[in-house]
Coordinates of N, CA and C in Angstrom, one line a residue:
X1 N 0.5 -1.0 -0.2 CA -0.4 0.1 0.2 C 0.9 1.1 -0.1
X2 N 2.2 1.4 0.9 CA 2.7 2.6 0.9 C 3.6 2.9 -0.1
X3 N 4.0 1.6 -1.5 CA 4.2 2.0 -2.2 C 3.7 2.4 -3.7
X4 N 2.1 2.6 -3.2 CA 0.9 3.1 -4.6 C 0.7 4.2 -4.1
X5 N 1.0 4.4 -2.4 CA 0.7 6.1 -2.3 C 1.8 7.4 -2.9
X6 N 3.5 6.1 -2.3 CA 4.6 7.0 -3.8 C 4.3 7.0 -4.0
X7 N 3.8 5.9 -5.2 CA 3.9 6.3 -7.0 C 2.9 7.3 -7.3
X8 N 1.7 7.4 -6.5 CA 0.3 8.7 -6.3 C 1.5 10.1 -6.6
X9 N 1.7 9.8 -4.8 CA 3.0 10.8 -4.8 C 4.0 11.5 -6.1
X10 N 4.4 10.3 -6.4 CA 5.1 10.7 -7.4 C 4.3 11.4 -8.6
X11 N 3.3 10.7 -9.5 CA 2.5 11.0 -10.2 C 2.3 12.6 -10.1
X12 N 1.7 13.4 -9.0 CA 1.2 13.9 -8.5 C 2.1 15.3 -9.2
X13 N 2.8 15.0 -8.3 CA 4.1 15.7 -8.5 C 4.4 16.6 -9.7
X14 N 4.9 15.2 -10.4 CA 5.2 15.6 -12.0 C 4.1 16.0 -12.6
X15 N 2.6 15.4 -12.4 CA 1.3 16.3 -12.7 C 1.5 17.6 -13.0
X16 N 2.0 18.4 -11.6 CA 1.4 19.1 -10.9 C 2.7 20.4 -11.8
X17 N 4.2 19.8 -11.0 CA 5.2 20.4 -12.1 C 5.0 20.9 -13.7
X18 N 5.0 19.2 -14.3 CA 4.5 19.8 -15.3 C 3.6 21.1 -16.6
X19 N 1.8 20.4 -15.9 CA 0.8 21.0 -15.9 C 0.5 21.8 -14.9
X20 N 0.9 22.2 -14.7 CA 0.4 23.6 -13.1 C -1.0 23.2 -12.4
X21 N -1.8 23.5 -13.1 CA -3.0 24.0 -12.3 C -3.8 22.7 -13.4
X22 N -3.6 23.2 -14.1 CA -4.6 21.9 -15.2 C -4.2 20.2 -14.9
X23 N -2.7 20.3 -14.9 CA -1.4 19.4 -14.2 C -2.8 18.7 -12.6
X24 N -2.6 19.0 -12.4 CA -3.2 18.8 -10.8 C -4.6 18.3 -10.6
X25 N -5.4 19.3 -11.7 CA -7.1 19.0 -12.3 C -6.6 17.3 -12.6
X26 N -6.1 16.9 -14.0 CA -5.7 15.6 -14.8 C -6.1 14.7 -13.2
X27 N -5.0 15.1 -12.7 CA -4.4 14.1 -11.4 C -5.8 13.4 -11.0
X28 N -6.2 14.9 -10.1 CA -8.4 14.1 -9.4 C -8.9 13.7 -10.7
X29 N -8.9 13.7 -12.7 CA -9.8 13.2 -12.5 C -9.6 11.5 -13.2
X30 N -9.1 12.0 -12.8 CA -8.9 9.9 -12.4 C -8.7 9.4 -11.5
X31 N -9.5 10.4 -10.5 CA -9.6 9.7 -9.0 C -11.8 9.7 -9.3
X32 N -12.0 10.5 -9.9 CA -13.5 10.8 -10.4 C -14.1 9.7 -11.7
X33 N -12.9 10.2 -12.5 CA -13.2 8.2 -13.3 C -13.3 7.3 -12.9
X34 N -13.0 7.1 -11.8 CA -12.2 5.8 -11.2 C -13.9 5.6 -10.2
X35 N -14.3 6.4 -9.5 CA -15.3 6.5 -8.8 C -16.8 6.3 -9.8
X36 N -16.4 6.9 -10.8 CA -18.0 6.3 -11.8 C -17.9 4.9 -12.5
X37 N -16.8 4.8 -13.0 CA -16.7 3.9 -13.3 C -17.1 3.0 -11.9
X38 N -16.8 2.4 -10.8 CA -16.8 1.5 -9.6 C -18.6 1.6 -9.9
X39 N -19.0 3.3 -9.5 CA -20.9 3.2 -8.8 C -21.2 2.1 -10.6
X40 N -20.2 2.4 -11.9 CA -21.2 1.5 -12.5 C -20.8 0.7 -12.8
X41 N -19.8 0.3 -12.3 CA -20.0 -1.4 -12.3 C -21.0 -2.1 -10.7
X42 N -21.1 -1.3 -10.2 CA -21.7 -1.6 -8.9 C -23.2 -1.9 -9.7
X43 N -24.0 -0.9 -9.8 CA -25.4 -0.6 -10.5 C -25.5 -2.3 -11.7
X44 N -24.1 -1.8 -12.0 CA -24.8 -3.9 -13.2 C -24.7 -4.9 -12.4
X45 N -24.3 -4.7 -11.0 CA -24.5 -6.4 -10.6 C -26.4 -6.8 -10.5
X46 N -27.4 -5.4 -10.3 CA -28.7 -5.9 -10.3 C -28.9 -6.0 -11.6
X47 N -29.9 -7.7 -11.9 CA -29.6 -8.2 -12.8 C -30.8 -7.0 -14.0
X48 N -31.3 -6.4 -13.0 CA -32.9 -5.4 -13.8 C -32.0 -4.4 -14.5
X49 N -31.1 -4.2 -14.1 CA -30.0 -2.9 -15.1 C -29.8 -3.0 -16.1
X50 N -29.9 -2.4 -17.1 CA -29.0 -2.9 -18.4 C -27.9 -2.5 -18.4
X51 N -26.5 -3.3 -18.2 CA -25.4 -2.9 -18.8 C -25.1 -1.4 -19.9
X52 N -25.6 -1.4 -20.9 CA -25.0 -1.2 -22.2 C -25.9 0.4 -21.4
X53 N -26.9 0.7 -20.8 CA -27.2 2.1 -20.4 C -27.1 2.9 -19.6
X54 N -26.3 2.0 -18.8 CA -25.3 1.9 -17.3 C -23.8 2.6 -18.2
X55 N -23.5 1.9 -19.2 CA -22.0 1.8 -19.7 C -22.0 3.3 -20.7
X56 N -23.6 3.7 -21.7 CA -23.6 5.0 -21.6 C -23.6 6.7 -21.1
X57 N -24.1 5.9 -20.1 CA -24.3 7.1 -18.6 C -22.8 7.2 -18.2
X58 N -22.4 6.5 -17.8 CA -21.1 6.5 -17.1 C -20.3 6.9 -18.4
X59 N -20.2 6.7 -19.9 CA -19.5 7.5 -21.1 C -20.0 8.8 -20.7
X60 N -20.8 8.8 -20.8 CA -20.9 11.2 -20.5 C -20.5 11.8 -19.6
X61 N -20.8 11.1 -18.4 CA -19.8 11.3 -17.2 C -18.5 11.6 -17.0
X62 N -17.7 10.4 -18.1 CA -16.7 10.3 -18.0 C -16.3 11.5 -18.9
X63 N -16.9 11.7 -20.5 CA -16.3 12.2 -20.8 C -16.7 14.0 -20.2
X64 N -17.7 14.3 -19.5 CA -17.5 15.3 -18.6 C -16.6 15.8 -18.1
X65 N -16.0 14.8 -17.6 CA -15.1 14.9 -16.3 C -13.7 15.9 -17.4
X66 N -13.3 14.7 -18.3 CA -12.1 14.5 -19.0 C -12.1 16.0 -19.9
X67 N -13.0 16.3 -20.5 CA -13.4 17.8 -21.4 C -13.4 18.5 -20.5
X68 N -14.4 18.8 -19.5 CA -14.9 20.0 -18.9 C -14.3 20.4 -18.2
X69 N -13.7 19.1 -17.2 CA -13.6 19.9 -16.1 C -12.7 20.1 -15.9
X70 N -11.1 19.0 -16.5 CA -10.1 19.8 -17.2 C -9.8 20.6 -18.0
X71 N -10.1 20.9 -18.7 CA -10.3 22.0 -19.8 C -11.4 23.3 -19.6
X72 N -12.6 22.5 -18.8 CA -13.5 24.6 -19.4 C -14.3 24.0 -20.1
X73 N -15.8 24.3 -19.8 CA -16.7 24.7 -20.6 C -16.6 25.9 -21.7
X74 N -16.2 25.5 -22.7 CA -15.9 26.2 -24.2 C -16.5 25.3 -25.5
X75 N -16.6 26.6 -25.9 CA -16.5 25.3 -27.7 C -16.3 24.9 -28.5
X76 N -14.6 24.7 -28.1 CA -13.7 23.7 -28.1 C -14.5 22.3 -27.7
X77 N -14.7 22.3 -26.2 CA -15.1 21.0 -25.0 C -16.2 20.6 -25.9
X78 N -16.8 21.4 -26.1 CA -18.9 21.3 -26.5 C -18.1 20.6 -27.1
X79 N -17.6 20.9 -28.3 CA -17.6 20.2 -29.6 C -16.9 19.2 -29.4
X80 N -15.3 18.7 -29.0 CA -15.4 17.8 -28.4 C -15.8 16.7 -27.7
X81 N -17.0 16.9 -27.1 CA -17.7 15.9 -25.9 C -19.2 15.6 -27.6
X82 N -19.6 17.0 -28.0 CA -20.4 15.9 -28.8 C -19.9 15.2 -29.5
X83 N -18.4 15.2 -30.5 CA -18.5 14.6 -31.1 C -17.6 12.6 -30.9
X84 N -17.4 13.0 -29.2 CA -17.0 11.6 -28.8 C -18.6 10.9 -28.0
X85 N -19.4 11.5 -28.0 CA -20.9 10.7 -28.0 C -21.4 10.4 -29.9
X86 N -21.2 11.1 -30.1 CA -21.7 10.5 -32.1 C -20.5 9.6 -31.9
X87 N -19.6 9.7 -32.1 CA -18.3 8.7 -32.5 C -18.8 7.1 -31.5
X88 N -19.0 7.9 -29.8 CA -19.3 6.1 -29.0 C -20.7 5.6 -29.6
X89 N -21.7 6.3 -29.9 CA -23.6 5.6 -30.8 C -23.4 5.0 -31.6
X90 N -22.1 5.1 -32.2 CA -21.7 4.7 -33.8 C -21.0 3.0 -33.4
X91 N -20.5 3.3 -32.9 CA -18.9 2.3 -32.2 C -20.4 1.3 -31.5
X92 N -20.7 1.9 -30.9 CA -22.2 0.8 -30.0 C -22.2 -0.8 -31.1
X93 N -23.0 0.2 -31.3 CA -23.9 -0.9 -33.1 C -22.8 -1.5 -33.9
X94 N -21.8 -1.6 -33.7 CA -20.9 -2.1 -34.5 C -20.4 -3.2 -33.2
X95 N -20.2 -2.8 -31.9 CA -19.5 -3.2 -31.2 C -20.6 -4.6 -30.8
X96 N -21.7 -3.9 -30.3 CA -22.9 -4.9 -30.4 C -23.3 -6.2 -31.3
X97 N -23.4 -6.0 -32.9 CA -22.7 -6.8 -33.9 C -22.1 -8.1 -34.1
X98 N -20.7 -7.5 -34.2 CA -19.2 -8.2 -33.7 C -19.3 -9.3 -32.5
X99 N -20.0 -8.4 -31.5 CA -19.7 -8.7 -30.6 C -20.0 -10.5 -30.2
X100 N -21.6 -9.8 -30.7 CA -22.4 -10.9 -30.5 C -21.7 -12.1 -31.8
X101 N -21.7 -11.9 -32.8 CA -21.0 -12.3 -34.2 C -20.1 -13.1 -33.5
X102 N -19.2 -13.3 -33.3 CA -18.1 -13.2 -32.8 C -17.9 -14.2 -31.6
X103 N -19.5 -14.4 -30.6 CA -19.4 -14.9 -29.5 C -18.2 -15.4 -28.2
X104 N -17.7 -14.0 -28.7 CA -16.4 -14.0 -27.0 C -17.0 -13.3 -25.4
X105 N -18.5 -13.2 -26.1 CA -19.0 -12.9 -24.3 C -19.2 -14.3 -23.3
X106 N -19.4 -14.5 -21.8 CA -19.0 -15.1 -20.8 C -17.8 -15.2 -20.5
X107 N -17.8 -17.1 -20.0 CA -16.4 -17.3 -19.7 C -15.3 -18.1 -20.7
X108 N -14.5 -18.3 -20.8 CA -14.2 -19.0 -22.0 C -13.2 -20.3 -21.6
X109 N -13.0 -22.1 -21.7 CA -12.7 -22.8 -21.5 C -11.8 -22.6 -20.6
X110 N -10.6 -22.0 -20.9 CA -9.5 -21.9 -19.9 C -9.8 -21.8 -17.9
X111 N -11.3 -21.0 -18.3 CA -11.4 -20.6 -16.7 C -12.4 -21.1 -16.2
X112 N -12.8 -22.6 -16.9 CA -14.0 -23.6 -16.3 C -13.9 -24.5 -16.0
X113 N -12.6 -24.6 -15.2 CA -12.1 -25.3 -13.6 C -12.5 -24.0 -13.1
X114 N -11.9 -23.1 -12.6 CA -11.7 -21.8 -11.6 C -13.8 -21.5 -11.1
X115 N -14.8 -21.3 -12.0 CA -16.1 -20.9 -12.1 C -16.9 -22.7 -11.2
X116 N -16.1 -23.7 -11.7 CA -17.1 -24.6 -11.7 C -18.2 -24.6 -10.6
X117 N -17.4 -24.3 -9.4 CA -18.2 -24.3 -8.3 C -19.1 -23.5 -7.9
X118 N -19.1 -21.9 -8.8 CA -20.1 -21.0 -8.9 C -21.4 -21.6 -9.9
X119 N -22.2 -21.2 -9.6 CA -23.6 -21.5 -10.2 C -23.7 -20.1 -11.2
X120 N -24.4 -20.3 -12.7 CA -23.8 -19.4 -13.2 C -24.9 -19.6 -14.2
X121 N -26.3 -18.8 -13.6 CA -27.7 -18.8 -13.1 C -27.4 -17.1 -12.4
X122 N -27.0 -16.2 -13.3 CA -27.2 -15.0 -12.7 C -27.8 -14.0 -13.3
X123 N -28.5 -14.7 -14.1 CA -29.4 -13.5 -15.1 C -29.3 -11.8 -15.8
X124 N -27.7 -12.0 -15.6 CA -26.7 -11.0 -17.1 C -26.4 -11.7 -18.7
X125 N -27.2 -10.6 -18.9 CA -26.6 -10.7 -20.0 C -25.3 -11.1 -20.6
X126 N -24.6 -12.2 -20.7 CA -23.1 -11.2 -20.7 C -22.3 -11.3 -22.6
X127 N -23.6 -10.7 -23.3 CA -23.6 -9.7 -25.1 C -23.3 -8.8 -24.5
X128 N -23.9 -7.7 -23.5 CA -24.0 -7.0 -23.3 C -23.1 -6.7 -22.3
X129 N -22.3 -6.9 -20.8 CA -21.5 -6.9 -20.6 C -20.2 -7.0 -21.2
X130 N -19.9 -7.6 -22.3 CA -18.7 -7.4 -23.2 C -18.5 -6.1 -23.7
X131 N -19.8 -5.9 -24.3 CA -20.5 -4.7 -25.6 C -19.5 -2.9 -24.5
X132 N -20.5 -3.8 -23.0 CA -19.6 -3.2 -22.2 C -18.5 -2.6 -21.8
X133 N -18.1 -3.5 -22.4 CA -16.1 -3.7 -21.6 C -15.2 -2.8 -22.3
X134 N -16.0 -2.9 -23.8 CA -15.3 -2.5 -25.1 C -15.2 -1.1 -25.3
X135 N -16.7 -0.8 -24.7 CA -16.6 0.3 -25.5 C -16.1 1.4 -23.8
X136 N -16.0 0.7 -22.9 CA -15.2 1.6 -21.7 C -13.5 1.6 -22.2
X137 N -13.2 1.0 -22.6 CA -11.4 0.1 -22.9 C -11.5 1.1 -23.8
X138 N -12.2 1.7 -24.5 CA -12.0 2.6 -25.9 C -12.5 4.6 -25.8
X139 N -12.8 4.7 -24.3 CA -13.5 5.7 -24.4 C -12.2 6.6 -23.9
X140 N -10.7 6.8 -23.3 CA -10.2 7.1 -22.9 C -9.4 7.5 -24.1
X141 N -9.5 6.1 -24.5 CA -8.2 7.7 -26.5 C -9.3 8.2 -27.3
X142 N -10.8 8.1 -27.5 CA -11.7 8.3 -27.8 C -11.8 10.3 -27.4
X143 N -11.8 9.8 -26.1 CA -11.9 11.9 -26.1 C -10.4 12.2 -25.6
X144 N -9.2 11.7 -25.9 CA -8.4 12.1 -26.0 C -7.9 12.1 -27.2
X145 N -8.6 12.0 -28.5 CA -8.3 12.1 -30.6 C -9.0 13.5 -30.5
X146 N -9.9 13.5 -29.5 CA -11.7 14.6 -29.9 C -10.9 16.3 -29.0
X147 N -10.3 16.2 -28.3 CA -9.7 17.3 -27.7 C -8.1 17.4 -28.5
X148 N -7.9 16.6 -29.6 CA -6.7 16.7 -30.0 C -6.6 17.9 -31.2
X149 N -7.9 16.7 -31.6 CA -8.8 17.5 -33.3 C -9.4 19.1 -33.1
X150 N -9.6 19.2 -31.9 CA -9.5 20.7 -31.6 C -9.4 21.7 -31.3
X151 N -8.3 21.3 -30.5 CA -7.4 22.5 -30.1 C -7.1 22.8 -30.8
X152 N -6.6 21.8 -32.3 CA -5.0 22.5 -33.3 C -6.0 23.4 -33.7
X153 N -7.1 22.6 -34.8 CA -8.3 23.0 -35.8 C -8.4 24.7 -35.4
X154 N -8.8 25.2 -34.5 CA -8.4 26.5 -33.1 C -7.2 27.1 -33.4
X155 N -6.6 26.5 -33.3 CA -5.0 27.3 -33.7 C -4.8 27.5 -35.2
X156 N -5.2 26.4 -35.9 CA -5.6 27.1 -36.9 C -6.4 28.7 -38.1
X157 N -7.3 28.1 -37.4 CA -8.3 29.5 -38.2 C -7.5 30.9 -37.1
X158 N -7.4 31.2 -36.2 CA -6.4 32.2 -35.4 C -5.8 32.9 -36.1
X159 N -4.9 31.5 -37.2 CA -3.4 32.5 -37.8 C -4.4 32.6 -39.1
X160 N -5.4 32.3 -39.2 CA -5.7 32.0 -40.6 C -7.5 32.4 -40.6
X161 N -8.0 34.0 -40.4 CA -9.1 33.5 -39.6 C -10.2 33.9 -41.3
X162 N -9.4 33.7 -42.7 CA -10.1 33.7 -43.3 C -10.2 32.1 -44.5
X163 N -9.9 32.0 -43.6 CA -10.1 29.9 -43.6 C -10.3 29.3 -44.4
X164 N -11.2 28.8 -45.5 CA -12.7 27.8 -45.3 C -12.5 26.6 -45.1
X165 N -14.0 26.5 -45.8 CA -14.4 25.1 -44.3 C -13.7 24.1 -44.8
X166 N -13.4 23.6 -46.1 CA -13.4 22.5 -46.7 C -12.1 22.5 -45.9
X167 N -10.7 23.6 -46.2 CA -9.3 24.2 -46.3 C -9.3 24.0 -44.6
X168 N -10.2 23.8 -43.6 CA -10.3 24.1 -42.4 C -10.6 21.9 -42.2
X169 N -11.7 21.7 -42.7 CA -12.2 20.2 -42.6 C -10.3 19.6 -42.9
X170 N -9.6 20.3 -44.0 CA -8.6 19.0 -44.8 C -6.9 19.2 -43.5
X171 N -7.3 20.5 -42.5 CA -6.1 20.6 -41.7 C -6.3 19.7 -40.6
X172 N -7.3 19.8 -39.8 CA -7.7 18.9 -39.4 C -8.1 17.0 -39.5
X173 N -8.2 16.7 -40.6 CA -7.8 15.6 -41.4 C -5.9 15.0 -41.5
X174 N -5.2 16.6 -41.8 CA -3.9 16.3 -41.3 C -3.4 15.7 -39.8
X175 N -4.0 16.8 -39.2 CA -3.7 16.3 -37.5 C -3.7 15.3 -37.4
X176 N -5.1 14.8 -38.4 CA -6.1 13.5 -37.6 C -5.0 11.8 -38.1
X177 N -4.3 12.5 -39.5 CA -3.6 11.2 -39.8 C -2.1 11.3 -39.1
X178 N -2.3 11.9 -38.3 CA -0.5 11.6 -37.7 C -0.8 11.4 -36.0
X179 N -2.0 11.6 -35.1 CA -2.8 10.7 -34.5 C -3.1 9.2 -34.7
X180 N -3.5 9.9 -35.7 CA -4.4 7.5 -35.8 C -2.8 6.0 -35.8
X181 N -1.8 6.9 -36.8 CA -1.3 5.6 -36.2 C -0.6 5.5 -34.6
X182 N -0.2 6.3 -34.2 CA 0.3 6.5 -32.8 C -0.7 6.2 -31.7
X183 N -2.0 6.4 -32.0 CA -2.7 6.4 -30.9 C -3.1 4.8 -31.6
X184 N -2.9 4.5 -31.7 CA -3.2 2.8 -32.2 C -2.6 2.0 -32.1
X185 N -1.4 2.3 -31.9 CA -0.7 1.3 -31.8 C -0.4 1.4 -30.1
X186 N -0.1 2.9 -30.1 CA -1.1 3.4 -28.0 C -1.0 1.5 -27.2
X187 N -2.8 2.0 -27.9 CA -3.9 1.0 -28.1 C -3.5 -0.5 -27.8
X188 N -2.6 -1.0 -29.3 CA -2.5 -2.3 -29.2 C -1.9 -2.1 -27.6
X189 N -0.5 -1.9 -28.0 CA 0.1 -2.3 -27.2 C 0.1 -1.8 -25.4
X190 N -0.6 -1.6 -25.4 CA -1.7 -1.5 -24.7 C -1.9 -2.4 -24.2
X191 N -3.1 -3.0 -24.5 CA -3.7 -4.4 -24.5 C -2.8 -5.5 -24.3
X192 N -1.7 -5.0 -25.3 CA -0.9 -6.5 -25.3 C 0.6 -6.8 -24.2
X193 N 0.0 -5.4 -23.8 CA 1.4 -6.2 -22.0 C 1.0 -5.8 -21.9
X194 N -0.5 -5.8 -21.0 CA -1.4 -6.0 -20.5 C -2.1 -7.6 -20.3
X195 N -1.6 -8.1 -20.9 CA -2.1 -9.6 -21.6 C -0.8 -10.1 -22.0
X196 N 0.4 -10.3 -21.6 CA 1.2 -11.1 -21.9 C 1.2 -12.3 -20.8
X197 N 1.0 -12.0 -20.0 CA 0.7 -13.6 -19.0 C -0.2 -14.4 -20.0
X198 N -1.7 -13.5 -20.2 CA -1.9 -15.0 -21.2 C -1.2 -15.5 -22.2
X199 N -0.1 -15.0 -23.1 CA 0.3 -15.3 -24.2 C 1.3 -16.5 -23.3
X200 N 2.2 -16.2 -21.9 CA 2.5 -17.6 -21.1 C 1.8 -18.5 -21.1
X201 N 1.1 -18.3 -20.5 CA -0.2 -19.7 -20.7 C -0.8 -19.9 -21.6
X202 N -0.7 -19.4 -22.5 CA -1.4 -19.8 -24.1 C -0.3 -21.3 -24.9
X203 N 1.3 -20.4 -23.6 CA 3.0 -20.9 -23.9 C 3.1 -22.4 -23.5
X204 N 1.9 -22.3 -21.8 CA 2.5 -23.3 -21.6 C 1.3 -23.8 -21.6
X205 N 0.2 -24.0 -22.1 CA -1.1 -25.0 -22.0 C -0.6 -25.7 -23.4
X206 N 0.9 -25.6 -24.4 CA 0.8 -25.6 -25.0 C 0.2 -25.6 -27.2
X207 N -0.6 -24.4 -26.9 CA -1.5 -23.9 -27.2 C -0.6 -23.9 -28.8
X208 N -1.8 -24.5 -30.1 CA -1.1 -23.9 -31.2 C -1.9 -22.4 -31.3
X209 N -0.6 -22.5 -33.3 CA -0.7 -20.9 -33.6 C -2.5 -20.9 -34.2
X210 N -2.9 -21.6 -34.2 CA -4.8 -21.8 -34.2 C -5.3 -21.8 -33.5
X211 N -5.3 -22.4 -32.2 CA -5.9 -22.2 -30.8 C -5.6 -21.5 -30.3
X212 N -4.7 -20.7 -30.6 CA -4.6 -19.1 -30.0 C -5.6 -18.3 -30.4
X213 N -5.6 -18.5 -31.6 CA -6.6 -17.2 -33.1 C -7.6 -17.3 -32.8
X214 N -7.6 -18.5 -32.5 CA -9.8 -19.0 -32.3 C -10.5 -19.2 -30.8
X215 N -9.5 -18.9 -30.2 CA -9.7 -18.8 -28.5 C -10.5 -17.6 -28.1
X216 N -11.5 -17.8 -27.1 CA -12.4 -16.7 -26.7 C -11.8 -15.6 -26.6
X217 N -11.2 -15.9 -25.7 CA -10.5 -14.9 -24.8 C -9.3 -13.7 -25.5
X218 N -8.2 -14.8 -26.1 CA -7.9 -14.7 -27.0 C -8.7 -13.3 -28.3
X219 N -9.8 -13.9 -28.7 CA -10.4 -12.9 -29.3 C -11.5 -12.3 -28.9
X220 N -11.6 -12.3 -26.9 CA -12.6 -11.0 -26.5 C -11.0 -10.2 -26.8
X221 N -9.8 -9.9 -26.6 CA -8.3 -8.4 -26.4 C -8.4 -8.2 -28.3
X222 N -9.0 -8.9 -29.2 CA -8.3 -8.4 -30.2 C -9.3 -7.4 -31.2
X223 N -10.9 -8.1 -30.4 CA -11.6 -7.3 -30.6 C -12.0 -5.5 -30.1
X224 N -11.6 -6.1 -28.8 CA -11.1 -4.8 -28.4 C -10.4 -3.3 -28.3
X225 N -8.8 -4.5 -29.4 CA -8.1 -3.4 -30.0 C -8.4 -3.4 -31.3
X226 N -9.6 -3.7 -32.0 CA -9.8 -3.4 -33.0 C -11.6 -2.4 -33.7
X227 N -11.6 -2.9 -32.4 CA -13.0 -1.1 -32.2 C -12.0 -0.6 -31.5
X228 N -11.1 -0.4 -30.7 CA -10.9 0.6 -30.8 C -9.8 2.0 -31.4
X229 N -9.1 0.6 -32.3 CA -8.5 1.6 -33.5 C -9.6 2.3 -34.4
X230 N -10.9 1.3 -34.8 CA -12.1 1.7 -35.1 C -12.5 3.5 -34.8
X231 N -12.7 3.5 -33.2 CA -12.8 5.0 -32.7 C -12.3 6.1 -33.4
X232 N -11.1 5.6 -33.2 CA -10.1 6.7 -33.4 C -10.0 7.4 -34.5
X233 N -10.0 5.8 -35.3 CA -10.0 6.4 -37.2 C -11.3 7.6 -37.4
X234 N -13.3 6.9 -36.2 CA -13.7 8.0 -36.8 C -14.2 8.4 -36.3
X235 N -14.2 8.5 -34.9 CA -14.1 10.1 -34.5 C -13.4 11.4 -35.0
X236 N -11.8 11.2 -36.0 CA -10.3 11.9 -36.1 C -12.1 12.6 -37.5
X237 N -12.9 12.3 -38.9 CA -13.2 13.4 -39.6 C -14.9 14.1 -38.7
X238 N -14.9 13.0 -37.5 CA -16.1 13.5 -37.5 C -15.6 14.9 -36.9
X239 N -15.2 15.1 -35.6 CA -14.0 16.1 -34.8 C -13.6 17.3 -35.6
X240 N -13.1 16.7 -36.7 CA -12.8 17.7 -37.5 C -14.1 18.5 -38.4
X241 N -14.8 17.7 -39.0 CA -16.0 17.8 -39.4 C -16.7 18.8 -39.2
X242 N -17.2 18.9 -37.5 CA -17.7 19.3 -36.8 C -17.3 20.7 -36.3
X243 N -15.7 20.8 -35.7 CA -15.5 21.6 -35.8 C -14.9 23.0 -36.8
X244 N -15.0 22.6 -38.0 CA -15.2 23.1 -39.4 C -16.5 23.7 -39.7
X245 N -17.8 23.1 -39.5 CA -18.5 23.4 -39.8 C -19.2 24.9 -38.4
X246 N -18.5 24.6 -37.3 CA -18.8 25.5 -36.4 C -18.8 26.6 -36.8
X247 N -17.1 26.7 -36.7 CA -15.9 27.5 -37.1 C -16.1 28.9 -37.9
X248 N -16.9 28.0 -38.9 CA -17.1 28.8 -39.9 C -18.9 29.4 -40.0
X249 N -19.7 28.9 -39.8 CA -21.0 29.1 -39.3 C -21.1 30.0 -38.3
X250 N -20.7 30.3 -37.3 CA -21.0 31.3 -36.1 C -19.9 31.8 -35.7
X251 N -18.2 31.3 -36.1 CA -17.0 32.3 -35.1 C -16.8 33.2 -36.8
X252 N -15.9 32.8 -37.7 CA -15.5 33.5 -38.9 C -16.5 34.6 -38.8
X253 N -15.9 35.8 -39.4 CA -15.8 37.3 -39.5 C -16.2 37.3 -37.5
X254 N -16.4 37.3 -37.4 CA -16.4 37.7 -35.7 C -14.8 38.1 -35.5
X255 N -13.9 38.9 -35.6 CA -12.2 39.5 -35.6 C -12.1 39.0 -33.2
X256 N -13.3 39.5 -32.8 CA -13.0 40.0 -31.7 C -13.6 38.5 -30.7
X257 N -14.1 37.7 -31.4 CA -13.9 36.4 -30.6 C -12.8 35.3 -29.9
X258 N -12.7 35.3 -29.1 CA -11.8 34.5 -28.8 C -12.2 33.0 -27.9
X259 N -11.2 32.1 -28.2 CA -11.6 31.4 -27.9 C -10.2 30.3 -26.6
X260 N -11.0 29.8 -26.2 CA -10.1 29.8 -24.4 C -9.1 28.5 -25.0

């Protein structure tokens, strides 16, 4: 426990030194997000509650904390928030369809021995639980890209106030292409690093390559990675398009207009 406290203190000090007041807010936001997710999981224990609906509410809460609490309420963060919700809604439909088709829900055969003493009649739809897990896993990357697109587009407009909507959108897409590769790889290595023990387990079980890629637990992780990448790819044109539309429709020509 002391080690965790020391690491948390080091993180707080570094975030304050590097980010100042915003760094301190970002540190507090970590705990606020944890509380939101924990409360959502507790509510999911009630079989009468829909996990997907609870996840959508949690997404709204987490997105609001990450965008509004840290960066303040302004047109930049509002558009990033709306872009996040649109992307999550589209991604939710895709994830539900593919998760159900891939049949990754529930427990894998490797876990059968550990759960054999428990009753499996718990009244929870594991397809919805799997969808909720994937959505929550990709939410952080999506909100990160949303604000990473909105901020540079505003800077481009400040330096070129007469820029056209198409040129502004193109600038956002150029920025997004640079983000796309790095964020997708970050997502990939985060999941692979977290499940390195799983790969070692497959090695101990002498799984063939075909058995590994067809196992439910491996398929669930790959689906999460691919859906995260799809979410990042989707939000780039959505955020760029909404920002370009808003700026050229409501801001362009107002020379005294200032953005946070």
